[in-house]
Amino acid sequence: MSYSISLYLVDMDKLEQHVGSGDEDFLARVVENNPEEMDEEEEDDEDDELTLKGAVDQLILGGDKDPEEAHQYGYALLEFCDTLGESAPVGDGGEANWQTVEDSGLAKLFEQSGPPVPLLPSDDFPTIGHVRHAKISAALSGLEDDELDADAEDLRDDFIAAAKKAQQEGLDLILFYF
């Protein structure tokens, strides 16, 4: 099984404004940004699992959240970031195992921060972390300059490049591992 890491440069204040906002225009933007993933026509009618589109709906429009499907809200947040932010290239085409994430120094960002908005706790993927613009310098100074294997070094270097770009543009960072 292959794991991925995604990194987004986002204005978190704007992102937070959309959670629970009831903004149907934003809902339409998220759906239009990734119509294949939001297409519920392919879902099995007998399946009571929450779809990604359903999770996006609930995060924007409100409603009771399903603890059994907590992971879907994390993926819905990823769709928010993909709509509002800019994806930054990381590592080997985004593929990374957790050991590489740990070796690069990025695991602590996930462990110390979590999602930037309140989500139901989940023991499933995605693992989410964030760094506010004001704390990017501290996050960068915490990354070691140790000798790393090529994959961990690429991941760390890509994160550093994205973080510096976020600093220049006044944006925040949100990371997803799944």
PDB file of C-alpha atoms in Angstrom:
ATOM      1  CA  MET A   1       0.000   0.000   0.000  1.00  0.00           C
ATOM      2  CA  SER A   2       1.297   3.415  -0.923  1.00  0.00           C
ATOM      3  CA  TYR A   3       0.889   6.385   1.391  1.00  0.00           C
ATOM      4  CA  SER A   4       0.762  10.016   0.358  1.00  0.00           C
ATOM      5  CA  ILE A   5       1.503  13.358   1.871  1.00  0.00           C
ATOM      6  CA  SER A   6      -0.151  16.542   0.623  1.00  0.00           C
ATOM      7  CA  LEU A   7       0.802  20.076   1.560  1.00  0.00           C
ATOM      8  CA  TYR A   8      -1.315  23.162   0.986  1.00  0.00           C
ATOM      9  CA  LEU A   9      -0.618  26.860   1.292  1.00  0.00           C
ATOM     10  CA  VAL A  10      -3.902  28.292   2.545  1.00  0.00           C
ATOM     11  CA  ASP A  11      -5.302  31.350   4.265  1.00  0.00           C
ATOM     12  CA  MET A  12      -6.630  29.512   7.329  1.00  0.00           C
ATOM     13  CA  ASP A  13      -8.800  32.437   8.382  1.00  0.00           C
ATOM     14  CA  LYS A  14     -10.730  32.101   5.113  1.00  0.00           C
ATOM     15  CA  LEU A  15     -10.858  28.328   5.497  1.00  0.00           C
ATOM     16  CA  GLU A  16     -12.224  28.616   9.046  1.00  0.00           C
ATOM     17  CA  GLN A  17     -14.895  31.056   7.880  1.00  0.00           C
ATOM     18  CA  HIS A  18     -16.375  28.393   5.609  1.00  0.00           C
ATOM     19  CA  VAL A  19     -16.715  25.671   8.256  1.00  0.00           C
ATOM     20  CA  GLY A  20     -20.347  25.754   9.403  1.00  0.00           C
ATOM     21  CA  SER A  21     -21.013  28.884   7.355  1.00  0.00           C
ATOM     22  CA  GLY A  22     -23.962  27.516   5.390  1.00  0.00           C
ATOM     23  CA  ASP A  23     -22.377  29.093   2.298  1.00  0.00           C
ATOM     24  CA  GLU A  24     -23.927  27.175  -0.585  1.00  0.00           C
ATOM     25  CA  ASP A  25     -21.799  29.074  -3.112  1.00  0.00           C
ATOM     26  CA  PHE A  26     -18.664  27.726  -1.448  1.00  0.00           C
ATOM     27  CA  LEU A  27     -20.215  24.253  -1.378  1.00  0.00           C
ATOM     28  CA  ALA A  28     -20.742  24.504  -5.138  1.00  0.00           C
ATOM     29  CA  ARG A  29     -17.095  25.628  -5.596  1.00  0.00           C
ATOM     30  CA  VAL A  30     -15.793  22.619  -3.647  1.00  0.00           C
ATOM     31  CA  VAL A  31     -17.948  20.226  -5.672  1.00  0.00           C
ATOM     32  CA  GLU A  32     -16.949  21.860  -8.971  1.00  0.00           C
ATOM     33  CA  ASN A  33     -13.269  21.683  -7.995  1.00  0.00           C
ATOM     34  CA  ASN A  34     -13.349  17.872  -7.830  1.00  0.00           C
ATOM     35  CA  PRO A  35     -16.541  16.608  -9.473  1.00  0.00           C
ATOM     36  CA  GLU A  36     -15.368  13.000  -9.854  1.00  0.00           C
ATOM     37  CA  GLU A  37     -14.823  12.603  -6.104  1.00  0.00           C
ATOM     38  CA  MET A  38     -18.066  14.379  -5.288  1.00  0.00           C
ATOM     39  CA  ASP A  39     -20.200  12.277  -7.641  1.00  0.00           C
ATOM     40  CA  GLU A  40     -22.543  10.287  -5.437  1.00  0.00           C
ATOM     41  CA  GLU A  41     -24.255   8.544  -8.362  1.00  0.00           C
ATOM     42  CA  GLU A  42     -21.729   5.715  -8.137  1.00  0.00           C
ATOM     43  CA  GLU A  43     -22.390   5.150  -4.437  1.00  0.00           C
ATOM     44  CA  ASP A  44     -24.276   1.983  -3.511  1.00  0.00           C
ATOM     45  CA  ASP A  45     -27.775   2.939  -2.336  1.00  0.00           C
ATOM     46  CA  GLU A  46     -27.689   0.185   0.295  1.00  0.00           C
ATOM     47  CA  ASP A  47     -24.451   1.526   1.749  1.00  0.00           C
ATOM     48  CA  ASP A  48     -25.068   3.813   4.732  1.00  0.00           C
ATOM     49  CA  GLU A  49     -21.497   5.095   4.784  1.00  0.00           C
ATOM     50  CA  LEU A  50     -21.012   8.842   4.656  1.00  0.00           C
ATOM     51  CA  THR A  51     -19.715   9.948   1.276  1.00  0.00           C
ATOM     52  CA  LEU A  52     -17.075  12.610   0.768  1.00  0.00           C
ATOM     53  CA  LYS A  53     -19.772  14.893  -0.653  1.00  0.00           C
ATOM     54  CA  GLY A  54     -21.904  14.249   2.429  1.00  0.00           C
ATOM     55  CA  ALA A  55     -18.995  15.164   4.709  1.00  0.00           C
ATOM     56  CA  VAL A  56     -18.349  18.360   2.716  1.00  0.00           C
ATOM     57  CA  ASP A  57     -22.051  19.220   3.007  1.00  0.00           C
ATOM     58  CA  GLN A  58     -21.990  18.707   6.768  1.00  0.00           C
ATOM     59  CA  LEU A  59     -18.811  20.734   7.291  1.00  0.00           C
ATOM     60  CA  ILE A  60     -20.275  23.672   5.397  1.00  0.00           C
ATOM     61  CA  LEU A  61     -24.004  23.440   6.094  1.00  0.00           C
ATOM     62  CA  GLY A  62     -23.827  21.983   9.596  1.00  0.00           C
ATOM     63  CA  GLY A  63     -25.701  19.029  10.971  1.00  0.00           C
ATOM     64  CA  ASP A  64     -24.918  16.107  13.201  1.00  0.00           C
ATOM     65  CA  LYS A  65     -21.551  14.528  12.496  1.00  0.00           C
ATOM     66  CA  ASP A  66     -21.175  10.746  12.360  1.00  0.00           C
ATOM     67  CA  PRO A  67     -18.367   9.543  14.673  1.00  0.00           C
ATOM     68  CA  GLU A  68     -18.229   6.251  12.759  1.00  0.00           C
ATOM     69  CA  GLU A  69     -17.251   8.201   9.634  1.00  0.00           C
ATOM     70  CA  ALA A  70     -14.897  10.734  11.288  1.00  0.00           C
ATOM     71  CA  HIS A  71     -12.220  10.132   8.655  1.00  0.00           C
ATOM     72  CA  GLN A  72     -14.451  11.558   5.925  1.00  0.00           C
ATOM     73  CA  TYR A  73     -14.402  15.007   7.574  1.00  0.00           C
ATOM     74  CA  GLY A  74     -10.606  15.017   7.275  1.00  0.00           C
ATOM     75  CA  TYR A  75     -10.877  14.274   3.573  1.00  0.00           C
ATOM     76  CA  ALA A  76     -13.560  16.958   3.283  1.00  0.00           C
ATOM     77  CA  LEU A  77     -11.098  19.420   4.833  1.00  0.00           C
ATOM     78  CA  LEU A  78      -8.559  18.371   2.202  1.00  0.00           C
ATOM     79  CA  GLU A  79     -11.137  19.289  -0.463  1.00  0.00           C
ATOM     80  CA  PHE A  80     -11.560  22.720   1.203  1.00  0.00           C
ATOM     81  CA  CYS A  81      -7.788  23.225   0.999  1.00  0.00           C
ATOM     82  CA  ASP A  82      -7.692  22.086  -2.608  1.00  0.00           C
ATOM     83  CA  THR A  83     -10.406  24.621  -3.428  1.00  0.00           C
ATOM     84  CA  LEU A  84      -9.066  27.564  -1.430  1.00  0.00           C
ATOM     85  CA  GLY A  85      -5.337  26.992  -1.440  1.00  0.00           C
ATOM     86  CA  GLU A  86      -2.360  26.043  -3.490  1.00  0.00           C
ATOM     87  CA  SER A  87      -0.957  22.537  -3.474  1.00  0.00           C
ATOM     88  CA  ALA A  88       2.803  22.347  -2.986  1.00  0.00           C
ATOM     89  CA  PRO A  89       4.879  19.481  -4.351  1.00  0.00           C
ATOM     90  CA  VAL A  90       6.389  17.294  -1.640  1.00  0.00           C
ATOM     91  CA  GLY A  91       8.788  14.392  -1.729  1.00  0.00           C
ATOM     92  CA  ASP A  92       8.635  11.734  -4.361  1.00  0.00           C
ATOM     93  CA  GLY A  93       5.432  12.787  -6.098  1.00  0.00           C
ATOM     94  CA  GLY A  94       3.678  12.973  -2.734  1.00  0.00           C
ATOM     95  CA  GLU A  95       4.412   9.337  -1.868  1.00  0.00           C
ATOM     96  CA  ALA A  96       5.953   8.821   1.559  1.00  0.00           C
ATOM     97  CA  ASN A  97       5.877   6.172   4.235  1.00  0.00           C
ATOM     98  CA  TRP A  98       5.584   7.269   7.872  1.00  0.00           C
ATOM     99  CA  GLN A  99       9.242   6.482   8.576  1.00  0.00           C
ATOM    100  CA  THR A 100      10.239   8.985   5.886  1.00  0.00           C
ATOM    101  CA  VAL A 101       7.899  11.567   7.428  1.00  0.00           C
ATOM    102  CA  GLU A 102       9.500  10.943  10.834  1.00  0.00           C
ATOM    103  CA  ASP A 103      13.033  11.050   9.455  1.00  0.00           C
ATOM    104  CA  SER A 104      12.336  14.343   7.658  1.00  0.00           C
ATOM    105  CA  GLY A 105      11.233  15.980  10.916  1.00  0.00           C
ATOM    106  CA  LEU A 106       7.675  16.602   9.722  1.00  0.00           C
ATOM    107  CA  ALA A 107       6.006  14.012  11.970  1.00  0.00           C
ATOM    108  CA  LYS A 108       6.245  16.381  14.923  1.00  0.00           C
ATOM    109  CA  LEU A 109       4.216  18.978  13.004  1.00  0.00           C
ATOM    110  CA  PHE A 110       1.385  16.477  12.673  1.00  0.00           C
ATOM    111  CA  GLU A 111       1.688  15.361  16.279  1.00  0.00           C
ATOM    112  CA  GLN A 112       1.856  18.859  17.778  1.00  0.00           C
ATOM    113  CA  SER A 113      -0.880  20.574  15.811  1.00  0.00           C
ATOM    114  CA  GLY A 114      -3.625  18.377  14.360  1.00  0.00           C
ATOM    115  CA  PRO A 115      -6.401  19.795  12.186  1.00  0.00           C
ATOM    116  CA  PRO A 116      -6.762  23.598  12.026  1.00  0.00           C
ATOM    117  CA  VAL A 117     -10.532  23.361  12.588  1.00  0.00           C
ATOM    118  CA  PRO A 118     -12.508  21.210  15.031  1.00  0.00           C
ATOM    119  CA  LEU A 119     -13.106  17.749  13.585  1.00  0.00           C
ATOM    120  CA  LEU A 120     -14.303  14.560  15.220  1.00  0.00           C
ATOM    121  CA  PRO A 121     -11.417  12.500  16.586  1.00  0.00           C
ATOM    122  CA  SER A 122     -10.365   9.720  14.242  1.00  0.00           C
ATOM    123  CA  ASP A 123      -7.913   6.839  14.464  1.00  0.00           C
ATOM    124  CA  ASP A 124      -8.065   6.530  10.683  1.00  0.00           C
ATOM    125  CA  PHE A 125      -6.483   8.512   7.870  1.00  0.00           C
ATOM    126  CA  PRO A 126      -5.953  11.267   7.023  1.00  0.00           C
ATOM    127  CA  THR A 127      -3.520  12.462   9.650  1.00  0.00           C
ATOM    128  CA  ILE A 128      -3.648  16.260   9.614  1.00  0.00           C
ATOM    129  CA  GLY A 129      -1.271  18.932  10.812  1.00  0.00           C
ATOM    130  CA  HIS A 130      -0.961  22.653  10.311  1.00  0.00           C
ATOM    131  CA  VAL A 131       1.370  25.579  10.833  1.00  0.00           C
ATOM    132  CA  ARG A 132       0.045  29.105  11.172  1.00  0.00           C
ATOM    133  CA  HIS A 133       1.902  31.802   9.264  1.00  0.00           C
ATOM    134  CA  ALA A 134       3.205  33.362  12.487  1.00  0.00           C
ATOM    135  CA  LYS A 135       4.769  30.039  13.539  1.00  0.00           C
ATOM    136  CA  ILE A 136       6.416  29.027  10.280  1.00  0.00           C
ATOM    137  CA  SER A 137       9.835  30.349  11.348  1.00  0.00           C
ATOM    138  CA  ALA A 138       9.677  28.274  14.521  1.00  0.00           C
ATOM    139  CA  ALA A 139       8.646  25.189  12.527  1.00  0.00           C
ATOM    140  CA  LEU A 140      11.543  25.700  10.139  1.00  0.00           C
ATOM    141  CA  SER A 141      14.081  26.175  12.913  1.00  0.00           C
ATOM    142  CA  GLY A 142      12.933  22.908  14.441  1.00  0.00           C
ATOM    143  CA  LEU A 143      13.900  20.916  11.363  1.00  0.00           C
ATOM    144  CA  GLU A 144      17.252  19.234  11.784  1.00  0.00           C
ATOM    145  CA  ASP A 145      20.080  19.576   9.323  1.00  0.00           C
ATOM    146  CA  ASP A 146      21.062  15.980   9.976  1.00  0.00           C
ATOM    147  CA  GLU A 147      22.237  13.735   7.192  1.00  0.00           C
ATOM    148  CA  LEU A 148      19.085  12.093   5.845  1.00  0.00           C
ATOM    149  CA  ASP A 149      18.336   9.462   3.274  1.00  0.00           C
ATOM    150  CA  ALA A 150      17.336  10.884  -0.112  1.00  0.00           C
ATOM    151  CA  ASP A 151      13.562  10.476   0.367  1.00  0.00           C
ATOM    152  CA  ALA A 152      13.500  12.170   3.784  1.00  0.00           C
ATOM    153  CA  GLU A 153      15.805  14.930   2.579  1.00  0.00           C
ATOM    154  CA  ASP A 154      13.595  15.575  -0.475  1.00  0.00           C
ATOM    155  CA  LEU A 155      10.486  15.697   1.704  1.00  0.00           C
ATOM    156  CA  ARG A 156      12.121  18.070   4.201  1.00  0.00           C
ATOM    157  CA  ASP A 157      13.548  20.307   1.463  1.00  0.00           C
ATOM    158  CA  ASP A 158      10.190  20.503  -0.328  1.00  0.00           C
ATOM    159  CA  PHE A 159       8.491  21.411   2.953  1.00  0.00           C
ATOM    160  CA  ILE A 160      11.080  24.125   3.613  1.00  0.00           C
ATOM    161  CA  ALA A 161      10.566  25.579   0.117  1.00  0.00           C
ATOM    162  CA  ALA A 162       6.784  25.586   0.551  1.00  0.00           C
ATOM    163  CA  ALA A 163       7.082  27.097   4.030  1.00  0.00           C
ATOM    164  CA  LYS A 164       9.266  29.926   2.755  1.00  0.00           C
ATOM    165  CA  LYS A 165       6.798  30.587  -0.053  1.00  0.00           C
ATOM    166  CA  ALA A 166       3.950  30.635   2.486  1.00  0.00           C
ATOM    167  CA  GLN A 167       5.904  33.142   4.587  1.00  0.00           C
ATOM    168  CA  GLN A 168       6.394  35.413   1.575  1.00  0.00           C
ATOM    169  CA  GLU A 169       2.729  35.202   0.616  1.00  0.00           C
ATOM    170  CA  GLY A 170       1.324  35.539   4.144  1.00  0.00           C
ATOM    171  CA  LEU A 171      -0.255  32.074   4.051  1.00  0.00           C
ATOM    172  CA  ASP A 172      -0.526  29.138   6.433  1.00  0.00           C
ATOM    173  CA  LEU A 173       0.368  25.476   5.835  1.00  0.00           C
ATOM    174  CA  ILE A 174      -1.849  22.408   6.160  1.00  0.00           C
ATOM    175  CA  LEU A 175      -0.432  18.893   5.784  1.00  0.00           C
ATOM    176  CA  PHE A 176      -2.321  15.667   5.155  1.00  0.00           C
ATOM    177  CA  TYR A 177      -0.917  12.137   5.397  1.00  0.00           C
ATOM    178  CA  PHE A 178      -2.987   9.267   4.053  1.00  0.00           C
TER     179      PHE A 178
END
